[in-house]
Short mmCIF file of C-alpha atoms and ligand atoms in Angstrom, two decimals:
data_model
loop_
_atom_site.label_atom_id
_atom_site.label_comp_id
_atom_site.label_asym_id
_atom_site.label_seq_id
_atom_site.Cartn_x
_atom_site.Cartn_y
_atom_site.Cartn_z
CA UNK A 1 8.57 -17.03 50.98
CA UNK A 2 8.49 -19.30 47.96
CA UNK A 3 10.25 -22.64 48.13
CA UNK A 4 10.46 -23.33 44.42
CA UNK A 5 10.75 -20.47 41.98
CA UNK A 6 12.92 -17.35 42.11
CA UNK A 7 11.83 -14.71 39.58
CA UNK A 8 14.57 -12.98 37.59
CA UNK A 9 13.58 -9.35 37.04
CA UNK A 10 15.03 -6.59 34.88
CA UNK A 11 15.98 -3.13 36.12
CA UNK A 12 13.17 -1.29 34.27
CA UNK A 13 10.64 0.78 36.22
CA UNK A 14 7.83 -1.76 35.84
CA UNK A 15 10.01 -4.58 37.20
CA UNK A 16 11.17 -2.37 40.08
CA UNK A 17 7.58 -1.57 40.99
CA UNK A 18 6.91 -5.31 41.05
CA UNK A 19 10.03 -5.84 43.20
CA UNK A 20 8.92 -3.08 45.59
CA UNK A 21 5.49 -4.69 45.95
CA UNK A 22 7.18 -8.01 46.77
CA UNK A 23 9.22 -6.24 49.47
CA UNK A 24 6.01 -4.67 50.82
CA UNK A 25 4.50 -8.16 50.98
CA UNK A 26 7.41 -9.27 53.18
CA UNK A 27 9.25 -11.21 50.48
CA UNK A 28 12.99 -11.31 49.83
CA UNK A 29 14.36 -9.64 46.70
CA UNK A 30 18.04 -9.71 45.79
CA UNK A 31 19.16 -6.43 44.22
CA UNK A 32 22.30 -5.13 42.52
CA UNK A 33 24.48 -2.57 44.24
CA UNK A 34 27.79 -1.11 43.11
CA UNK A 35 29.56 -3.31 45.69
CA UNK A 36 27.93 -6.78 45.64
CA UNK A 37 24.36 -8.06 45.22
CA UNK A 38 22.29 -7.50 48.38
CA UNK A 39 19.49 -9.65 49.79
CA UNK A 40 16.74 -7.12 50.40
CA UNK A 41 13.84 -7.19 52.85
CA UNK A 42 11.57 -4.51 54.29
CA UNK A 43 13.67 -3.39 57.29
CA UNK A 44 10.52 -2.66 59.31
CA UNK A 45 9.00 -6.12 58.89
CA UNK A 46 10.23 -8.57 61.56
CA UNK A 47 9.15 -11.66 59.65
CA UNK A 48 10.76 -10.49 56.41
CA UNK A 49 14.03 -9.68 58.21
CA UNK A 50 13.93 -13.04 59.99
CA UNK A 51 13.58 -14.77 56.66
CA UNK A 52 16.87 -13.15 55.51
CA UNK A 53 18.62 -15.00 58.33
CA UNK A 54 16.83 -18.21 57.39
CA UNK A 55 17.64 -17.96 53.65
CA UNK A 56 21.32 -17.18 54.33
CA UNK A 57 21.53 -19.53 57.33
CA UNK A 58 23.11 -16.59 59.08
CA UNK A 59 23.53 -16.58 62.87
CA UNK A 60 20.90 -14.14 64.08
CA UNK A 61 23.29 -12.21 66.32
CA UNK A 62 24.91 -10.71 63.22
CA UNK A 63 23.51 -7.25 62.45
CA UNK A 64 22.53 -6.18 58.93
CA UNK A 65 23.09 -3.02 56.87
CA UNK A 66 20.10 -0.80 56.14
CA UNK A 67 19.94 0.78 52.67
CA UNK A 68 18.11 4.07 52.19
CA UNK A 69 17.45 6.41 49.27
CA UNK A 70 18.30 9.75 50.85
CA UNK A 71 20.35 11.37 53.62
CA UNK A 72 17.07 12.74 54.95
CA UNK A 73 15.75 9.21 55.47
CA UNK A 74 19.08 8.12 57.00
CA UNK A 75 18.79 10.97 59.51
CA UNK A 76 15.32 9.79 60.57
CA UNK A 77 16.89 6.43 61.47
CA UNK A 78 20.33 7.30 62.85
CA UNK A 79 21.98 10.15 64.75
CA UNK A 80 24.69 11.80 62.67
CA UNK A 81 27.69 13.41 64.35
CA UNK A 82 29.53 16.16 62.47
CA UNK A 83 32.13 13.65 61.20
CA UNK A 84 29.42 11.21 60.11
CA UNK A 85 27.64 13.92 58.16
CA UNK A 86 30.90 15.02 56.51
CA UNK A 87 31.53 11.44 55.33
CA UNK A 88 27.94 10.96 54.16
CA UNK A 89 28.05 14.16 52.11
CA UNK A 90 31.36 13.21 50.53
CA UNK A 91 30.86 9.48 49.85
CA UNK A 92 27.08 8.90 49.50
CA UNK A 93 25.70 7.51 47.35
CA UNK A 94 28.59 5.03 47.37
CA UNK A 95 30.36 2.08 48.97
CA UNK A 96 30.60 3.46 52.52
CA UNK A 97 28.54 2.19 55.48
CA UNK A 98 28.32 4.23 58.68
CA UNK A 99 27.58 2.64 62.07
CA UNK A 100 25.69 5.27 64.06
CA UNK A 101 23.44 5.50 67.13
CA UNK A 102 19.97 4.20 66.29
CA UNK A 103 17.14 6.65 66.99
CA UNK A 104 14.07 5.65 69.01
CA UNK A 105 10.76 4.76 67.34
CA UNK A 106 12.11 4.30 63.82
CA UNK A 107 10.03 1.22 63.11
CA UNK A 108 13.20 -0.68 62.13
CA UNK A 109 12.97 -4.31 63.23
CA UNK A 110 15.29 -4.97 66.19
CA UNK A 111 16.48 -8.03 64.26
CA UNK A 112 18.24 -5.69 61.82
CA UNK A 113 20.59 -4.30 64.46
CA UNK A 114 20.63 -7.61 66.37
CA UNK A 115 19.36 -5.71 69.40
CA UNK A 116 22.31 -3.26 69.41
CA UNK A 117 21.75 0.46 70.02
CA UNK A 118 23.63 1.25 66.79
CA UNK A 119 22.67 0.78 63.15
CA UNK A 120 24.75 0.27 60.00
CA UNK A 121 23.40 2.42 57.17
CA UNK A 122 24.32 3.42 53.62
CA UNK A 123 23.00 4.93 50.38
CA UNK A 124 24.12 2.68 47.52
CA UNK A 125 25.25 4.28 44.25
CA UNK A 126 23.93 1.73 41.78
CA UNK A 127 21.13 3.40 39.76
CA UNK A 128 18.91 0.28 39.98
CA UNK A 129 19.34 0.08 43.76
CA UNK A 130 18.56 3.78 44.08
CA UNK A 131 15.47 3.47 41.91
CA UNK A 132 14.26 0.44 43.88
CA UNK A 133 14.74 2.31 47.18
CA UNK A 134 12.95 5.35 45.79
CA UNK A 135 9.98 3.28 44.56
CA UNK A 136 9.83 1.24 47.78
CA UNK A 137 10.13 4.49 49.76
CA UNK A 138 11.46 2.93 52.95
CA UNK A 139 14.56 1.34 54.48
CA UNK A 140 15.68 -1.99 53.02
CA UNK A 141 17.77 -4.38 55.12
CA UNK A 142 20.33 -6.07 52.92
CA UNK A 143 23.28 -8.32 53.66
CA UNK A 144 25.22 -9.75 50.75
CA UNK A 145 23.02 -12.21 48.81
CA UNK A 146 24.97 -15.39 49.53
CA UNK A 147 24.75 -18.25 52.03
CA UNK A 148 26.49 -17.19 55.24
CA UNK A 149 30.27 -17.65 55.16
CA UNK A 150 30.49 -18.11 51.38
CA UNK A 151 31.85 -15.80 48.68
CA UNK A 152 29.81 -12.65 48.07
CA UNK A 153 27.89 -12.48 44.77
CA UNK A 154 28.90 -9.97 42.11
CA UNK A 155 26.60 -11.35 39.37
CA UNK A 156 23.07 -12.72 39.23
CA UNK A 157 24.39 -16.23 38.51
CA UNK A 158 26.25 -16.15 41.84
CA UNK A 159 23.06 -15.17 43.68
CA UNK A 160 21.14 -18.02 42.07
CA UNK A 161 23.89 -20.55 42.82
CA UNK A 162 23.43 -19.93 46.54
CA UNK A 163 19.83 -18.83 46.96
CA UNK A 164 17.66 -20.01 44.03
CA UNK A 165 14.31 -21.25 45.34
CA UNK A 166 14.88 -19.58 48.72
CA UNK A 167 14.06 -16.00 47.65
CA UNK A 168 11.16 -14.48 45.73
CA UNK A 169 13.18 -12.62 43.10
CA UNK A 170 16.51 -11.24 41.98
CA UNK A 171 16.97 -8.09 39.90
CA UNK A 172 19.55 -8.61 37.16
CA UNK A 173 21.72 -5.60 36.36
CA UNK A 174 24.91 -7.36 35.29
CA UNK A 175 28.21 -7.47 37.19
CA UNK A 176 28.86 -5.15 40.15
CA UNK A 177 31.37 -2.41 39.36
CA UNK A 178 33.24 -2.30 42.69
CA UNK A 179 33.05 -6.03 43.46
CA UNK A 180 33.91 -5.73 47.17
CA UNK A 181 31.56 -4.91 50.04
CA UNK A 182 31.33 -1.39 51.40
CA UNK A 183 33.87 0.08 53.79
CA UNK A 184 32.32 0.20 57.29
CA UNK A 185 33.21 3.09 59.61
CA UNK A 186 31.99 3.50 63.20
CA UNK A 187 32.62 6.26 65.76
CA UNK A 188 33.86 5.81 69.35
CA UNK A 189 33.49 8.85 69.06
CA UNK A 190 36.58 9.10 66.85
CA UNK A 191 36.28 7.29 63.50
CA UNK A 192 37.13 3.58 63.51
CA UNK A 193 37.46 1.29 60.51
CA UNK A 194 35.22 -1.76 61.16
CA UNK A 195 35.67 -3.36 57.72
CA UNK A 196 37.88 -2.27 54.82
CA UNK A 197 35.94 -2.11 51.56
CA UNK A 198 35.07 -0.17 48.44
CA UNK A 199 36.14 3.27 49.72
CA UNK A 200 39.89 3.31 50.50
CA UNK A 201 40.38 4.15 54.17
CA UNK A 202 43.03 6.72 53.19
CA UNK A 203 40.23 8.67 51.44
CA UNK A 204 38.09 8.57 54.61
CA UNK A 205 41.02 9.88 56.69
CA UNK A 206 41.72 12.63 54.11
CA UNK A 207 38.08 13.68 54.10
CA UNK A 208 37.98 14.02 57.90
CA UNK A 209 41.52 15.30 58.08
CA UNK A 210 42.25 12.91 60.95
CA UNK A 211 43.50 9.36 61.33
CA UNK A 212 41.03 6.48 61.27
CA UNK A 213 41.83 3.75 63.82
CA UNK A 214 41.49 0.04 63.01
CA UNK A 215 38.89 -1.68 65.17
CA UNK A 216 40.16 -3.86 67.98
CA UNK A 217 37.47 -6.53 68.48
CA UNK A 218 36.51 -6.90 72.14
CA UNK A 219 34.11 -9.25 73.85
CA UNK A 220 31.28 -6.72 73.47
CA UNK A 221 31.75 -5.87 69.79
CA UNK A 222 29.12 -7.54 67.62
CA UNK A 223 30.18 -10.91 66.38
CA UNK A 224 29.57 -9.83 62.79
CA UNK A 225 30.39 -12.05 59.83
CA UNK A 226 32.73 -9.52 58.26
CA UNK A 227 34.69 -9.70 61.52
CA UNK A 228 34.88 -13.49 61.78
CA UNK A 229 38.31 -14.97 61.05
CA UNK A 230 36.92 -17.42 58.47
CA UNK A 231 34.50 -15.78 56.04
CA UNK A 232 34.08 -15.34 52.30
CA UNK A 233 35.38 -18.90 52.01
CA UNK A 234 35.61 -20.87 48.75
CA UNK A 235 35.70 -24.69 48.93
CA UNK A 236 39.37 -24.91 47.98
CA UNK A 237 42.09 -23.88 50.42
CA UNK A 238 43.97 -20.64 49.75
CA UNK A 239 47.71 -19.96 49.93
CA UNK A 240 48.52 -16.25 50.02
CA UNK A 241 51.60 -14.29 48.86
CA UNK A 242 52.52 -17.10 46.47
CA UNK A 243 55.04 -16.46 43.69
CA UNK A 244 54.17 -19.60 41.72
CA UNK A 245 51.75 -22.51 42.03
CA UNK A 246 52.75 -25.89 43.46
CA UNK A 247 51.69 -29.17 41.81
CA UNK A 248 48.12 -29.40 43.07
CA UNK A 249 47.40 -25.66 43.01
CA UNK A 250 45.88 -23.18 40.55
CA UNK A 251 47.30 -19.68 40.49
CA UNK A 252 45.29 -16.49 40.94
CA UNK A 253 47.70 -13.82 39.76
CA UNK A 254 48.09 -10.07 40.13
CA UNK A 255 50.33 -8.07 37.81
CA UNK A 256 52.64 -9.52 35.22
CA UNK A 257 52.78 -13.16 36.32
CA UNK A 258 51.93 -16.53 34.74
CA UNK A 259 48.64 -17.78 36.22
CA UNK A 260 45.31 -19.47 35.50
CA UNK A 261 43.39 -16.22 36.08
CA UNK A 262 44.70 -12.71 36.66
CA UNK A 263 43.01 -10.18 38.97
CA UNK A 264 44.65 -7.39 36.98
CA UNK A 265 47.56 -7.82 34.59
CA UNK A 266 48.35 -4.12 34.79
CA UNK A 267 48.33 -4.24 38.61
CA UNK A 268 45.24 -2.03 38.90
CA UNK A 269 43.58 -2.47 42.32
CA UNK A 270 40.18 -1.23 41.10
CA UNK A 271 40.13 -3.88 38.38
CA UNK A 272 41.37 -6.49 40.87
CA UNK A 273 38.53 -5.68 43.32
CA UNK A 274 35.92 -6.02 40.61
CA UNK A 275 37.36 -9.43 39.60
CA UNK A 276 38.13 -10.87 43.04
CA UNK A 277 35.01 -12.87 43.96
CA UNK A 278 34.24 -13.89 40.37
CA UNK A 279 37.76 -15.22 39.78
CA UNK A 280 37.79 -17.05 43.12
CA UNK A 281 34.49 -18.71 42.22
CA UNK A 282 35.79 -19.71 38.79
CA UNK A 283 38.96 -21.29 40.16
CA UNK A 284 36.97 -22.91 42.95
CA UNK A 285 34.66 -24.62 40.45
CA UNK A 286 37.61 -26.59 39.02
CA UNK A 287 39.02 -29.42 41.08
CA UNK A 288 42.13 -27.75 42.46
CA UNK A 289 42.77 -28.52 46.12
CA UNK A 290 44.29 -25.11 46.69
CA UNK A 291 44.29 -21.66 45.08
CA UNK A 292 47.66 -19.89 45.25
CA UNK A 293 47.35 -16.09 45.21
CA UNK A 294 49.97 -13.50 44.22
CA UNK A 295 50.90 -10.83 46.77
CA UNK A 296 48.56 -7.80 46.60
CA UNK A 297 49.81 -4.33 47.67
CA UNK A 298 48.37 -3.51 51.10
CA UNK A 299 47.08 0.02 50.45
CA UNK A 300 43.97 1.60 48.95
CA UNK A 301 41.54 -1.08 47.78
CA UNK A 302 44.36 -3.62 48.29
CA UNK A 303 43.65 -3.41 52.04
CA UNK A 304 40.10 -4.70 51.45
CA UNK A 305 41.26 -7.34 48.95
CA UNK A 306 43.85 -8.65 51.42
CA UNK A 307 41.25 -8.62 54.22
CA UNK A 308 38.90 -10.83 52.14
CA UNK A 309 41.76 -13.11 51.06
CA UNK A 310 42.98 -13.58 54.65
CA UNK A 311 39.49 -14.54 55.80
CA UNK A 312 39.03 -16.89 52.83
CA UNK A 313 42.38 -18.51 53.74
CA UNK A 314 41.70 -18.77 57.49
CA UNK A 315 41.10 -22.19 59.09
CA UNK A 316 37.40 -23.08 58.73
CA UNK A 317 35.28 -23.58 61.84
O1 TXA B 401 28.54 -3.59 50.30
C1 TXA B 401 27.90 -3.98 51.27
O2 TXA B 401 28.06 -3.51 52.40
C2 TXA B 401 26.87 -5.08 51.00
C3 TXA B 401 25.79 -4.48 50.11
C4 TXA B 401 24.67 -5.44 49.82
O3 TXA B 401 25.30 -3.29 50.67
N1 TXA B 401 26.29 -5.55 52.23
C5 TXA B 401 26.99 -6.31 53.12
O4 TXA B 401 26.27 -6.74 54.20
O5 TXA B 401 28.16 -6.61 52.97
P1 TXA B 401 26.72 -7.91 55.17
O6 TXA B 401 25.50 -8.23 55.99
O7 TXA B 401 27.30 -9.02 54.42
O8 TXA B 401 27.72 -7.25 56.13
C6 TXA B 401 27.22 -6.40 57.14
C7 TXA B 401 28.31 -6.01 58.09
C8 TXA B 401 28.54 -7.01 59.18
O9 TXA B 401 29.57 -7.89 58.83
C9 TXA B 401 28.94 -6.16 60.36
O10 TXA B 401 30.37 -6.11 60.39
C10 TXA B 401 28.46 -4.78 60.03
O11 TXA B 401 27.88 -4.84 58.76
N2 TXA B 401 27.48 -4.26 60.96
C11 TXA B 401 26.14 -4.19 60.78
N3 TXA B 401 25.56 -3.58 61.83
C12 TXA B 401 26.53 -3.25 62.68
C13 TXA B 401 26.56 -2.61 63.95
N4 TXA B 401 25.46 -2.13 64.52
N5 TXA B 401 27.76 -2.47 64.54
C14 TXA B 401 28.89 -2.92 63.94
N6 TXA B 401 28.92 -3.53 62.75
C15 TXA B 401 27.77 -3.70 62.13
MG1 MG B 402 28.35 -10.72 53.55
#
């Protein structure tokens, strides 16, 4: 892994072939997805996967998501129940991650699943991510491309702010369309929402025609970052459900409200998701002590936005 220069690559085929050869050589390459930028490594290379944890300073007990190009490849890695296959066929490629039983002898580094017998897997929708996966022709482990506990990156500049010099390359494909991480669903065996995200949980329930329970963390659930109380944290404090800013606060608005930055003036949750991390970063780069945030409706993508805001507002460890 280089300790000085991070190459910035384009999304053309030649650049993606170069990126794939870096992955084959065990290097780290940040790549765009429709949700957030991912920090990619060859999922079958222990050293490469270990260097993800080092670059992010991520506690190694936190499992990673594996990205694949096709359902066929996903099925070689994980066991799909009928419900899992129904969801994959409806939402892949797209912002849904399924946690499924890991098959034997897949070659996936045990560091990816943090030694668990399950694996988190998805097919991203971003054309550059899909092309990279197709050219690489193997599973790519990829957490969000940010230092552990910090805001997820939705633009190349965000990736470089946190990881420049610590990774071999980043592929620049502009801002991420969804802007929030994928929705994570597991099965016990009934479907359970492990993290709200880019696919509204109502759509998952409609697709399966059954309710989807919220996960109740227990002592033996993985201590995953998306499940930690404080995560996605900016430097400033956050005050949620605010109607107006106090003296030493800047306002992050939603809907028709006076504010420094607005997630969506028209109250559109899709637009608000795409803006969330970028706006938080912008306000955080000023010198406000606290960011006051308008109330966000708690349905559809609003569930994921509120989840990220609550974690960003939680007391820091
Ligand atoms: O949109 C996304 O999901 C982005 C892009 C890059 O794909 N990736 C992402 O990865 O958000 P990361 O590492 O920041 O979050 C991975 C989450 C963990 O927080 C954990 O909750 C869950 O995946 N996870 C991974 N493996 C798991 C497992 N075996 N059981 C339960 N949860 C798991
Ligand atoms: Mg993350």
